[in-house]
Coordinates of C-alpha atoms in Angstrom, one line a residue:
Chain D
X29 CA -85.0 -6.9 -32.1
X30 CA -83.2 -5.5 -35.2
X31 CA -80.6 -2.8 -34.8
X32 CA -82.3 0.1 -36.2
X33 CA -85.2 -0.5 -33.7
X34 CA -82.8 -1.1 -30.7
X35 CA -81.3 2.6 -31.6
X36 CA -84.7 4.0 -32.0
X37 CA -85.6 2.7 -28.7
X38 CA -82.7 4.4 -27.1
X39 CA -83.6 7.6 -28.5
X40 CA -87.2 7.2 -27.0
X41 CA -85.7 6.5 -23.7
X42 CA -83.7 9.8 -24.0
X43 CA -87.1 11.4 -24.7
X44 CA -88.9 9.8 -22.1
X45 CA -86.1 10.9 -19.5
X46 CA -86.6 14.6 -20.7
X47 CA -90.4 14.2 -20.6
X48 CA -90.4 12.2 -17.2
X49 CA -92.9 14.1 -15.1
X50 CA -95.1 11.5 -13.4
X51 CA -93.9 11.5 -10.0
X52 CA -96.2 11.0 -7.1
X53 CA -95.0 14.5 -5.7
X54 CA -96.1 16.4 -8.9
X55 CA -99.7 15.6 -8.3
X56 CA -99.6 17.7 -4.9
X57 CA -100.3 21.3 -5.3
X58 CA -98.0 23.8 -3.6
X59 CA -99.2 24.9 -0.1
X60 CA -98.4 28.3 -1.1
X61 CA -98.8 29.8 -4.4
X62 CA -98.1 33.3 -6.0
X63 CA -97.9 36.3 -3.6
X64 CA -98.0 39.8 -4.7
X65 CA -94.8 41.2 -6.4
X66 CA -93.8 44.6 -6.7
X67 CA -95.1 45.2 -10.5
X68 CA -98.8 44.2 -11.0
X69 CA -100.7 41.5 -10.2
X70 CA -98.8 38.6 -8.8
X71 CA -98.4 35.8 -11.4
X72 CA -100.8 32.9 -11.1
X73 CA -98.5 29.8 -10.8
X74 CA -98.6 27.0 -8.5
X75 CA -95.2 25.3 -7.7
X76 CA -95.0 21.4 -7.1
X77 CA -92.0 18.9 -7.5
X78 CA -91.7 17.2 -10.9
X79 CA -88.7 14.8 -10.3
X80 CA -86.5 14.3 -7.4
X81 CA -83.4 12.9 -7.9
X82 CA -81.0 11.9 -4.9
X83 CA -77.6 10.7 -6.5
X84 CA -75.5 9.4 -3.5
X85 CA -72.1 8.5 -4.2
X86 CA -69.0 7.4 -2.5
X87 CA -66.9 9.6 -4.9
X88 CA -65.4 12.8 -4.1
X89 CA -66.6 14.6 -7.2
X90 CA -69.1 15.0 -8.5
X91 CA -70.2 14.8 -5.1
X92 CA -73.8 13.5 -3.7
X93 CA -76.8 15.5 -4.1
X94 CA -80.4 15.9 -4.1
X95 CA -81.6 17.6 -7.2
X96 CA -85.5 18.7 -7.3
X97 CA -87.0 19.6 -10.6
X98 CA -90.0 21.9 -10.2
X99 CA -93.1 21.6 -12.2
X100 CA -95.2 25.2 -12.7
X101 CA -99.0 25.0 -13.1
X102 CA -101.7 27.3 -13.5
X103 CA -103.1 30.2 -15.4
X104 CA -100.0 32.0 -16.3
X105 CA -97.4 28.9 -16.1
X106 CA -97.5 28.7 -19.8
X107 CA -96.7 32.6 -20.1
X108 CA -93.5 31.9 -18.1
X109 CA -90.4 32.4 -20.3
X110 CA -87.7 31.4 -18.4
X111 CA -87.7 30.6 -14.7
X112 CA -85.3 29.8 -11.8
X113 CA -85.8 28.5 -8.3
X114 CA -83.9 29.7 -4.8
X115 CA -84.6 27.6 -2.1
X116 CA -84.5 29.2 1.5
X117 CA -85.0 26.1 3.7
X118 CA -84.9 22.5 3.0
X119 CA -84.8 19.9 5.6
X120 CA -85.3 16.1 5.9
X121 CA -87.2 14.1 8.5
X122 CA -84.3 13.7 10.3
X123 CA -83.6 17.3 10.8
X124 CA -80.8 17.7 8.5
X125 CA -80.4 20.6 6.6
X126 CA -80.1 20.3 2.9
X127 CA -79.0 23.8 2.1
X128 CA -75.7 24.3 0.1
X129 CA -73.1 27.1 1.2
X130 CA -73.0 29.5 -1.5
X131 CA -69.1 28.6 -1.9
X132 CA -70.1 25.1 -2.3
X133 CA -73.1 25.4 -4.8
X134 CA -72.4 24.0 -8.4
X135 CA -71.8 26.3 -11.0
X136 CA -74.6 27.1 -13.2
X137 CA -77.1 26.0 -10.4
X138 CA -78.7 29.7 -10.4
X139 CA -79.0 29.7 -14.1
X140 CA -82.4 30.2 -15.7
X141 CA -84.6 27.5 -17.3
X142 CA -85.9 28.1 -20.8
X143 CA -89.6 27.1 -21.7
X144 CA -89.6 23.9 -23.9
X145 CA -91.8 23.4 -26.8
X146 CA -94.0 21.1 -24.4
X147 CA -94.7 23.9 -21.7
X148 CA -93.7 26.0 -19.0
X149 CA -89.7 25.6 -17.7
X150 CA -88.9 23.1 -15.2
X151 CA -86.5 24.9 -13.2
X152 CA -84.0 22.7 -11.1
X153 CA -82.1 23.1 -7.5
X154 CA -79.7 21.1 -6.4
X155 CA -79.3 20.5 -2.6
X156 CA -77.3 18.3 -0.1
X157 CA -78.2 14.6 -0.1
X158 CA -80.3 13.8 2.7
X159 CA -79.6 11.2 5.4
X160 CA -80.1 7.7 4.0
X161 CA -82.3 7.2 7.1
X162 CA -84.4 10.0 6.2
X163 CA -87.8 9.1 4.4
X164 CA -89.2 12.2 3.5
X165 CA -88.3 15.9 3.0
X166 CA -90.2 17.5 6.0
X167 CA -89.8 21.1 4.0
X168 CA -88.7 22.9 1.0
X169 CA -89.3 26.5 1.0
X170 CA -88.1 29.1 -1.3
X171 CA -89.0 31.5 -4.1
X172 CA -89.6 30.9 -8.2
X173 CA -88.7 33.9 -10.1
X174 CA -90.1 33.9 -13.3
X175 CA -89.5 35.9 -16.6
X176 CA -92.8 36.7 -18.4
X177 CA -92.2 39.1 -21.4
X178 CA -95.9 38.8 -22.2
X179 CA -96.6 40.9 -18.7
X180 CA -94.9 43.7 -20.8
X181 CA -94.8 44.9 -24.1
X182 CA -91.8 47.0 -23.7
X183 CA -89.7 44.2 -23.0
X184 CA -89.7 42.5 -26.1
X185 CA -87.9 44.2 -29.2
X186 CA -88.9 42.3 -32.7
X187 CA -86.3 42.9 -35.4
X188 CA -88.1 41.6 -38.7
X189 CA -86.3 39.4 -41.4
X190 CA -83.4 39.1 -39.5
X191 CA -81.2 36.9 -42.0
X192 CA -81.6 39.7 -44.5
X193 CA -79.4 41.5 -42.2
X194 CA -76.3 39.5 -42.3
X195 CA -73.2 41.0 -43.0
X196 CA -74.5 44.5 -42.8
X197 CA -74.2 47.3 -40.8
X198 CA -75.5 47.3 -37.2
X199 CA -79.4 47.3 -36.9
X200 CA -80.8 50.4 -37.2
X201 CA -83.7 50.3 -34.6
X202 CA -84.7 53.2 -32.4
X203 CA -85.9 50.8 -29.5
X204 CA -82.7 48.9 -29.5
X205 CA -81.0 52.5 -29.4
X206 CA -83.1 53.7 -26.7
X207 CA -81.3 50.9 -24.6
X208 CA -77.9 51.4 -26.0
X209 CA -77.9 48.1 -27.6
X210 CA -76.1 47.4 -30.9
X211 CA -76.6 44.4 -32.8
X212 CA -75.1 43.2 -36.1
X213 CA -75.6 39.7 -37.9
X214 CA -72.7 38.1 -38.9
X215 CA -72.2 35.3 -41.6
X216 CA -69.5 32.5 -41.0
X217 CA -67.6 34.0 -43.5
X218 CA -67.7 37.7 -41.7
X219 CA -66.8 35.9 -38.6
X220 CA -63.8 34.2 -40.4
X221 CA -62.6 37.6 -41.6
X222 CA -62.9 39.1 -38.1
X223 CA -60.8 36.5 -36.8
X224 CA -58.3 36.7 -39.7
X225 CA -58.2 40.7 -38.8
X226 CA -57.7 39.6 -35.1
X227 CA -54.8 37.3 -35.9
X228 CA -53.1 39.9 -38.3
X229 CA -53.2 42.5 -35.3
X230 CA -52.0 40.1 -32.7
X231 CA -49.1 39.2 -35.2
X232 CA -48.3 42.9 -36.1
X233 CA -48.4 43.5 -32.2
X234 CA -45.7 40.6 -31.6
X235 CA -43.6 41.7 -34.5
X236 CA -43.6 45.4 -32.9
X237 CA -42.6 44.3 -29.5
X238 CA -39.8 41.8 -31.0
X239 CA -38.3 45.2 -32.4
X240 CA -38.0 47.1 -29.3
X241 CA -38.3 46.6 -25.6
X242 CA -41.9 45.8 -24.7
X243 CA -43.6 47.9 -22.0
X244 CA -46.7 46.7 -20.0
X245 CA -49.4 48.5 -22.3
X246 CA -48.0 46.8 -25.3
X247 CA -47.7 43.1 -23.5
X248 CA -51.3 43.6 -22.4
X249 CA -52.4 44.9 -25.6
X250 CA -50.9 41.6 -27.4
X251 CA -52.6 39.4 -24.8
X252 CA -55.6 40.7 -25.6
X253 CA -55.3 40.6 -29.2
X254 CA -54.2 36.8 -28.6
X255 CA -57.6 36.1 -26.6
X256 CA -59.7 37.7 -29.1
X257 CA -58.3 35.5 -31.9
X258 CA -58.4 32.6 -30.0
X259 CA -62.3 33.2 -28.9
X260 CA -63.1 34.1 -32.3
X261 CA -61.6 31.0 -33.6
X262 CA -63.7 29.1 -31.0
X263 CA -66.9 30.7 -32.3
X264 CA -65.9 30.1 -35.6
X265 CA -65.3 26.3 -35.1
X266 CA -68.3 25.6 -33.2
X267 CA -70.9 27.9 -35.1
X268 CA -73.1 25.7 -37.7
X269 CA -74.1 26.9 -40.7
X270 CA -77.5 27.4 -39.7
X271 CA -76.9 29.3 -36.6
X272 CA -77.6 32.8 -36.2
X273 CA -74.2 34.6 -35.0
X274 CA -74.7 38.2 -33.5
X275 CA -72.1 40.7 -32.6
X276 CA -73.8 42.3 -29.6
X277 CA -72.9 45.6 -27.7
X278 CA -75.3 45.7 -24.4
X279 CA -73.2 48.1 -22.0
X280 CA -76.1 48.1 -19.5
X281 CA -76.5 44.4 -19.9
X282 CA -80.6 44.8 -20.6
X283 CA -80.7 41.6 -22.7
X284 CA -82.5 38.7 -21.1
X285 CA -82.6 36.6 -23.7
X286 CA -82.5 36.2 -27.9
X287 CA -85.1 34.3 -29.6
X288 CA -86.8 33.9 -33.2
X289 CA -90.1 34.1 -34.1
X290 CA -92.1 33.2 -37.3
X291 CA -94.5 35.9 -38.8
X292 CA -97.4 34.7 -37.0
X293 CA -95.7 35.1 -33.8
X294 CA -95.1 31.5 -33.2
X295 CA -91.4 30.2 -31.7
X296 CA -88.8 29.2 -33.8
X297 CA -87.2 26.7 -31.7
X298 CA -83.4 26.8 -31.2
X299 CA -81.3 24.3 -29.1
X300 CA -79.8 26.9 -27.1
X301 CA -77.4 30.1 -27.4
X302 CA -73.8 30.4 -26.7
X303 CA -72.4 33.5 -25.2
X304 CA -68.7 34.4 -25.8
X305 CA -67.7 37.9 -24.8
X306 CA -69.7 40.0 -27.4
X307 CA -70.9 37.5 -29.8
X308 CA -73.8 35.2 -29.5
X309 CA -74.7 32.2 -31.4
X310 CA -78.2 31.2 -31.5
X311 CA -77.9 27.4 -32.5
X312 CA -80.2 26.2 -35.1
X313 CA -81.0 22.7 -36.4
X314 CA -82.7 23.9 -39.4
X315 CA -81.9 27.1 -41.6
X316 CA -83.6 30.2 -40.3
X317 CA -86.7 31.3 -42.6
X318 CA -86.0 34.3 -44.3
X319 CA -89.2 36.0 -43.1
X320 CA -88.1 35.0 -39.1
X321 CA -87.9 37.8 -36.8
X322 CA -85.3 38.1 -33.9
X323 CA -86.9 38.7 -30.5
X324 CA -84.7 40.7 -28.3
X325 CA -86.2 39.9 -24.7
X326 CA -85.2 42.9 -22.0
X327 CA -84.8 42.9 -18.7
X328 CA -87.7 44.9 -17.5
X329 CA -89.3 45.4 -14.0
X330 CA -92.8 44.5 -15.2
X331 CA -91.6 41.3 -16.8
X332 CA -90.4 39.4 -13.7
X333 CA -92.6 37.8 -11.1
X334 CA -91.8 36.1 -8.1
X335 CA -93.9 33.0 -6.5
X336 CA -92.9 32.1 -3.1
X337 CA -93.5 28.3 -2.4
X338 CA -93.6 25.9 0.7
X339 CA -93.7 22.1 0.2
X340 CA -93.9 19.6 2.9
X341 CA -94.0 15.9 3.3
X342 CA -92.0 15.0 0.1
X343 CA -91.4 11.3 -0.1
X344 CA -87.6 10.4 -1.1
X345 CA -87.2 8.0 -3.5
Chain P
X1 CA -35.4 -41.5 -14.1
X2 CA -37.5 -39.4 -11.5
X3 CA -35.1 -36.6 -11.9
X4 CA -35.1 -36.8 -15.9
X5 CA -39.0 -36.4 -16.0
X6 CA -39.0 -34.1 -13.5
X7 CA -36.6 -31.7 -15.7
X8 CA -38.8 -32.6 -18.4
X9 CA -42.1 -31.4 -16.9
X10 CA -40.3 -28.1 -15.4
X11 CA -40.3 -26.0 -18.5
X12 CA -44.1 -27.0 -19.2
X13 CA -45.0 -26.3 -16.0
X14 CA -43.2 -22.8 -16.1
X15 CA -45.1 -22.3 -19.1
X16 CA -48.4 -22.9 -17.9
X17 CA -47.7 -21.4 -14.4
X18 CA -47.1 -18.1 -15.9
X19 CA -50.7 -16.9 -17.1
X20 CA -52.1 -19.0 -14.1
X21 CA -50.2 -17.1 -11.8
X22 CA -51.0 -13.7 -13.4
X23 CA -54.8 -14.7 -13.1
X24 CA -54.3 -15.5 -9.5
X25 CA -52.7 -12.5 -8.9
X26 CA -55.8 -10.5 -10.1
X27 CA -58.0 -9.5 -7.3
X28 CA -61.4 -7.6 -7.9
X29 CA -62.6 -5.3 -5.1
X30 CA -65.1 -2.3 -4.9
X31 CA -63.9 1.2 -6.0
X32 CA -66.8 3.3 -5.7
X33 CA -70.6 2.9 -5.3
X34 CA -73.4 5.2 -6.7
X35 CA -76.9 4.7 -5.6
X36 CA -78.9 7.0 -8.0
X37 CA -82.5 7.3 -6.8
X38 CA -85.1 8.9 -8.8
X39 CA -88.9 9.6 -7.9
X40 CA -89.6 8.2 -11.6
X41 CA -88.8 4.4 -10.8
X42 CA -88.3 3.7 -14.4
X43 CA -84.6 5.5 -14.1
X44 CA -82.1 5.4 -11.2
X45 CA -80.0 2.2 -10.3
X46 CA -77.0 1.1 -8.1
X47 CA -73.6 1.2 -9.8
X48 CA -70.5 -0.5 -8.4
X49 CA -67.4 0.5 -9.9
X50 CA -64.8 -2.5 -9.6
X51 CA -61.0 -2.3 -9.2
X52 CA -58.5 -4.8 -10.3
X53 CA -55.4 -5.0 -8.3
X54 CA -52.3 -7.2 -8.2
X55 CA -49.4 -7.8 -10.6
X56 CA -51.8 -9.8 -13.2
X57 CA -53.9 -6.8 -13.5
X58 CA -51.5 -5.2 -16.2
X59 CA -52.0 -8.0 -18.5
X60 CA -56.0 -8.1 -18.7
X61 CA -57.2 -6.2 -21.8
X62 CA -61.0 -6.9 -21.3
X63 CA -63.2 -8.1 -18.9
X64 CA -67.1 -9.3 -18.3
X65 CA -68.8 -9.7 -15.2
X66 CA -71.4 -12.0 -14.4
X67 CA -73.6 -11.5 -11.3
X68 CA -74.6 -14.3 -9.7
X69 CA -76.4 -12.9 -6.7
X70 CA -76.7 -9.3 -5.2
X71 CA -78.6 -8.5 -2.1
X72 CA -78.9 -5.4 0.3
X73 CA -78.8 -6.1 4.0
X74 CA -82.6 -5.9 4.2
X75 CA -82.6 -9.1 1.8
X76 CA -83.9 -7.0 -1.3
X77 CA -82.7 -8.9 -4.4
X78 CA -80.9 -6.4 -6.4
X79 CA -80.1 -8.4 -9.6
X80 CA -83.0 -9.6 -11.9
X81 CA -81.6 -10.8 -14.9
X82 CA -83.9 -11.4 -18.1
X83 CA -83.5 -14.8 -19.1
X84 CA -83.7 -14.1 -23.0
X85 CA -80.8 -11.4 -22.5
X86 CA -77.5 -12.5 -24.4
X87 CA -74.5 -12.3 -22.5
X88 CA -72.9 -9.0 -22.1
X89 CA -69.8 -8.0 -24.6
X90 CA -66.5 -7.7 -22.9
X91 CA -65.3 -4.2 -22.1
X92 CA -61.9 -3.2 -22.8
X93 CA -59.9 -2.7 -19.8
X94 CA -56.6 -1.2 -18.8
X95 CA -55.6 -0.1 -15.2
X96 CA -55.5 3.7 -16.3
X97 CA -58.9 3.4 -17.3
X98 CA -61.6 5.7 -15.0
X99 CA -64.0 5.0 -14.3
X100 CA -63.1 1.1 -14.1
X101 CA -65.3 -1.7 -14.9
X102 CA -68.8 -1.0 -13.6
X103 CA -71.9 -3.7 -12.2
X104 CA -75.3 -2.1 -12.4
X105 CA -78.0 -3.3 -10.1
X106 CA -81.3 -2.3 -8.9
X107 CA -81.7 0.4 -6.3
X108 CA -81.3 -1.0 -2.5
X109 CA -84.0 -0.3 0.0
X110 CA -83.4 3.3 1.2
X111 CA -83.1 2.2 4.6
X112 CA -80.4 -0.5 3.8
X113 CA -76.8 0.1 4.8
X114 CA -74.5 -2.5 2.8
X115 CA -75.0 -5.0 0.1
X116 CA -73.2 -8.4 -0.9
X117 CA -72.6 -9.3 -4.4
X118 CA -71.3 -12.8 -5.9
X119 CA -70.5 -13.5 -9.3
X120 CA -67.6 -14.4 -11.8
X121 CA -65.2 -11.8 -13.5
X122 CA -63.9 -13.2 -16.8
X123 CA -60.6 -11.8 -17.6
X124 CA -59.5 -11.6 -21.1
X125 CA -55.6 -12.1 -21.2
X126 CA -54.6 -12.1 -24.9
X127 CA -50.8 -12.7 -23.8
X128 CA -52.0 -16.2 -22.8
X129 CA -52.7 -17.1 -26.5
X130 CA -50.8 -15.9 -29.4
X131 CA -53.8 -16.3 -31.8
X132 CA -56.0 -13.6 -29.9
X133 CA -54.2 -11.2 -31.9
X134 CA -54.4 -11.3 -35.6
X135 CA -52.5 -8.7 -38.1
X136 CA -54.2 -8.2 -41.4
X137 CA -52.0 -6.8 -43.8
X138 CA -52.7 -4.7 -46.8
X139 CA -56.4 -4.8 -45.7
X140 CA -57.2 -1.7 -47.8
X141 CA -56.3 -3.4 -51.2
X142 CA -59.8 -4.9 -51.5
X143 CA -62.8 -2.7 -50.3
X144 CA -66.4 -3.7 -49.8
X145 CA -65.6 -7.7 -49.6
X146 CA -65.1 -9.4 -46.2
X147 CA -61.4 -9.9 -45.1
X148 CA -60.1 -13.7 -45.3
X149 CA -58.6 -14.9 -42.2
X150 CA -58.9 -18.2 -40.7
X151 CA -58.9 -16.7 -37.1
X152 CA -61.9 -14.5 -38.1
X153 CA -63.7 -17.2 -39.8
X154 CA -63.5 -19.6 -36.7
X155 CA -64.8 -16.9 -34.3
X156 CA -67.5 -15.9 -36.8
X157 CA -66.5 -12.7 -37.0
X158 CA -66.9 -10.7 -40.2
X159 CA -64.9 -7.4 -41.0
X160 CA -65.2 -5.5 -44.4
X161 CA -63.7 -2.6 -45.1
X162 CA -65.8 0.0 -47.2
X163 CA -65.5 2.3 -49.7
X164 CA -66.8 5.8 -49.0
X165 CA -69.8 5.2 -51.3
X166 CA -70.6 1.8 -49.6
X167 CA -70.3 3.3 -46.2
X168 CA -72.8 6.1 -46.7
X169 CA -75.1 3.5 -48.6
X170 CA -74.9 1.1 -45.5
X171 CA -75.5 4.0 -42.8
X172 CA -78.5 5.1 -44.6
X173 CA -80.1 1.6 -44.9
X174 CA -79.1 0.9 -40.9
X175 CA -81.2 4.2 -39.9
X176 CA -84.6 3.7 -38.4
X177 CA -87.5 4.9 -40.5
X178 CA -89.9 7.1 -39.0
X179 CA -92.4 4.3 -39.3
X180 CA -90.0 2.1 -37.1
X181 CA -89.7 4.9 -34.7
X182 CA -93.6 5.3 -34.2
X183 CA -94.1 1.6 -34.0
X184 CA -91.4 1.3 -31.3
X185 CA -92.8 4.3 -29.5
X186 CA -96.2 2.6 -29.5
X187 CA -94.8 -0.6 -28.1
X188 CA -93.5 1.6 -25.1
X189 CA -96.7 3.3 -24.8
X190 CA -95.4 6.8 -25.9
X191 CA -97.8 9.4 -26.8
X192 CA -98.1 10.9 -30.5
X193 CA -96.2 14.0 -29.5
X194 CA -93.3 11.9 -27.7
X195 CA -93.0 9.7 -31.4
X196 CA -93.0 13.1 -33.1
X197 CA -90.3 14.4 -30.5
X198 CA -88.2 11.2 -31.0
X199 CA -88.4 11.6 -34.7
X200 CA -87.2 15.3 -34.5
X201 CA -84.4 14.2 -32.2
X202 CA -83.6 11.3 -34.7
X203 CA -83.2 13.9 -37.6
X204 CA -81.2 16.2 -35.6
X205 CA -78.8 13.6 -34.6
X206 CA -78.5 12.4 -38.1
X207 CA -77.7 15.8 -38.9
X208 CA -75.1 16.5 -36.0
X209 CA -73.7 13.0 -36.3
X210 CA -73.6 12.0 -40.0
X211 CA -70.1 13.8 -40.4
X212 CA -69.1 12.7 -43.9
X213 CA -66.0 10.4 -44.2
X214 CA -62.9 11.9 -45.6
X215 CA -59.9 10.8 -47.7
X216 CA -58.2 10.5 -44.2
X217 CA -61.0 8.1 -42.9
X218 CA -60.9 4.2 -42.5
X219 CA -64.2 2.8 -43.0
X220 CA -65.3 -0.8 -41.6
X221 CA -68.2 -2.9 -41.3
X222 CA -68.3 -5.5 -38.6
X223 CA -70.2 -8.6 -38.0
X224 CA -69.6 -10.3 -34.6
X225 CA -72.9 -12.4 -33.7
X226 CA -70.9 -14.0 -30.7
X227 CA -69.3 -10.8 -29.3
X228 CA -65.4 -12.4 -29.9
X229 CA -64.1 -9.2 -31.1
X230 CA -62.4 -7.2 -28.6
X231 CA -60.6 -4.6 -30.6
X232 CA -59.7 -3.3 -33.8
X233 CA -56.7 -0.9 -34.3
X234 CA -54.6 0.4 -37.1
X235 CA -50.8 -0.2 -37.6
X236 CA -48.2 0.7 -40.4
X237 CA -47.0 -2.1 -42.3
X238 CA -44.1 -2.9 -40.1
X239 CA -46.5 -3.1 -37.3
X240 CA -46.2 0.2 -35.5
X241 CA -48.8 2.1 -34.2
X242 CA -50.9 4.1 -36.9
X243 CA -52.4 6.8 -34.5
X244 CA -56.0 7.8 -35.0
X245 CA -57.6 11.2 -34.4
X246 CA -61.2 10.1 -33.5
X247 CA -63.4 7.0 -33.9
X248 CA -67.4 6.6 -34.4
X249 CA -69.3 3.7 -34.5
X250 CA -72.9 2.8 -35.2
X251 CA -74.9 -0.5 -34.4
X252 CA -74.3 -3.3 -32.3
X253 CA -72.7 -6.4 -32.2
X254 CA -74.8 -7.9 -35.0
X255 CA -73.7 -5.3 -37.6
X256 CA -71.7 -2.3 -36.9
X257 CA -70.3 0.5 -39.0
X258 CA -66.9 2.3 -37.8
X259 CA -65.3 5.4 -39.1
X260 CA -61.5 6.0 -37.9
X261 CA -60.4 9.3 -38.9
X262 CA -56.5 9.5 -39.2
X263 CA -54.6 13.0 -39.4
X264 CA -53.7 12.0 -42.9
X265 CA -54.7 9.9 -45.7
X266 CA -53.9 6.3 -44.8
X267 CA -51.2 4.3 -46.1
X268 CA -51.9 1.8 -49.0
X269 CA -50.0 -0.8 -47.1
X270 CA -51.5 0.1 -43.5
X271 CA -52.6 -3.2 -41.4
X272 CA -55.3 -4.1 -39.3
X273 CA -54.6 -5.3 -35.6
X274 CA -57.6 -7.5 -34.8
X275 CA -58.0 -8.9 -31.3
X276 CA -60.0 -11.5 -30.7
X277 CA -61.6 -13.6 -27.6
X278 CA -60.2 -17.1 -27.6
X279 CA -61.1 -20.0 -24.8
X280 CA -57.4 -20.0 -24.1
X281 CA -56.9 -16.3 -23.3
X282 CA -59.8 -16.2 -21.0
X283 CA -59.5 -16.9 -17.2
X284 CA -62.3 -16.6 -14.4
X285 CA -62.0 -15.1 -11.1
X286 CA -64.6 -15.0 -8.6
X287 CA -66.4 -11.8 -7.5
X288 CA -67.3 -11.9 -3.8
X289 CA -68.0 -8.5 -2.4
X290 CA -69.4 -8.3 0.9
X291 CA -70.7 -5.7 3.5
X292 CA -70.2 -3.0 0.9
X293 CA -71.3 0.3 2.7
X294 CA -74.0 2.1 0.9
X295 CA -73.4 5.9 0.6

């Protein structure tokens, strides 16, 4: 096999890993499905297991764990923009509880999983590793939390032609203002200017403190200026030419996520968002089309739904 | 007469004994075991991390493990080598390397509690053979032509320092076309959508990893059909280390392009230090892992 072909098969393997979805468990529907939430009709979503991975190791770190990726199906599954699962009970057939104490749970294990191009998100939970002697998971119970902005038109604010707003004053939008949100689109050059300004301020503060005795307030100001400079430097170094750089002021933490859409409403996919203090970088492989809109997704009560699930007798790999 | 012969033989024995003793001093044991069990059986596997101990371990610069048998205590065969598979490449080794060299096997049965593995571990000890290390002076003086060196030739290794223009051209020609990705995808039973995703991923990786070479980059192409090339390092003309800031490579044993980035423009008289696997530099020690407890 030639080298290029071998490389391409590696790529396909990566793709297949991401697309892996054919476990025996995935065919089993959830015993319980969606239940009525506090706001509106309950989402029609069935939760089943997509993939089980029991990683057993003699190492202390990272330690052994069982990861379960859930599959979302049903009439509302494709409306789920983000999801996360919370497991309240998980036992193997030897009676061992697999719940991990909050203090021991892995950082980010509670994070929201975004929908991907192919469909609904596949939220993942990490549990303790079952006994080697166990053959099945006797019970896995919990709640799926789903963010479905399409259930509440008020949860999405659309800012048209977002690239035209680059290096302009903060976006003038009554809808954003109503939520006390201020957004400004920056170019890499503007970010570099902010970095240079912050650096100059830090240096001036240092000079000033050298002249006289430093009091606590000055020291704190200097440290903050240093931190800001290094943070801006990190953003500058990691932001790509195609990325959308936003300076965000959201004192009430109303923003759930940011996305991009074409004029026909179809999603323009990014490969993630980086949050650093008041800056957010939407990562893009390709330049953003000039007619693209920014979709500011807000946390509203109607846009969230909960689905309890209870799965039994899941065969362990 | 007897004594004189004994005296004559003694230095020779010492010379021979030194590397052999070093190899005898190397013990191969288990460091960590990881059994990754996935519901999709295409993935996962058992990994055993090895540990080399003993006074001789410090001289070992690369290793290759050949598994002869591996089974769990329920009798499951964990090693099913493909008959057409080429021998694996040697992996660079140092005692500080973490994780250590690994053996990859199939998953044991879920109810198994231990495994046994036998095989050989080939140790590359360059100190046993001076010709294993080659210094090629002023290798940048002639770009885009293979280096001329007898040891490289006898090992069937070809190294070509490249100009930036030639490097970019060879990188582009080595990239799989959309048609090749599609063909390979179909062989693996991938859907049209999966093939398109692979093509998009390829484009994305190209845009991410396609860092342009700079004037501080040293660019090489290597051909090493028999996997004899252990490492390629840079040095000043006096042999002192020419520290690199990063390295990326693309391709495999048959053909590989390498980009080594320095902090500044490389000196015109820079030398290339090439380490080759030779028969004299190899020692084989048995691998016997018994009752390795499964996590």
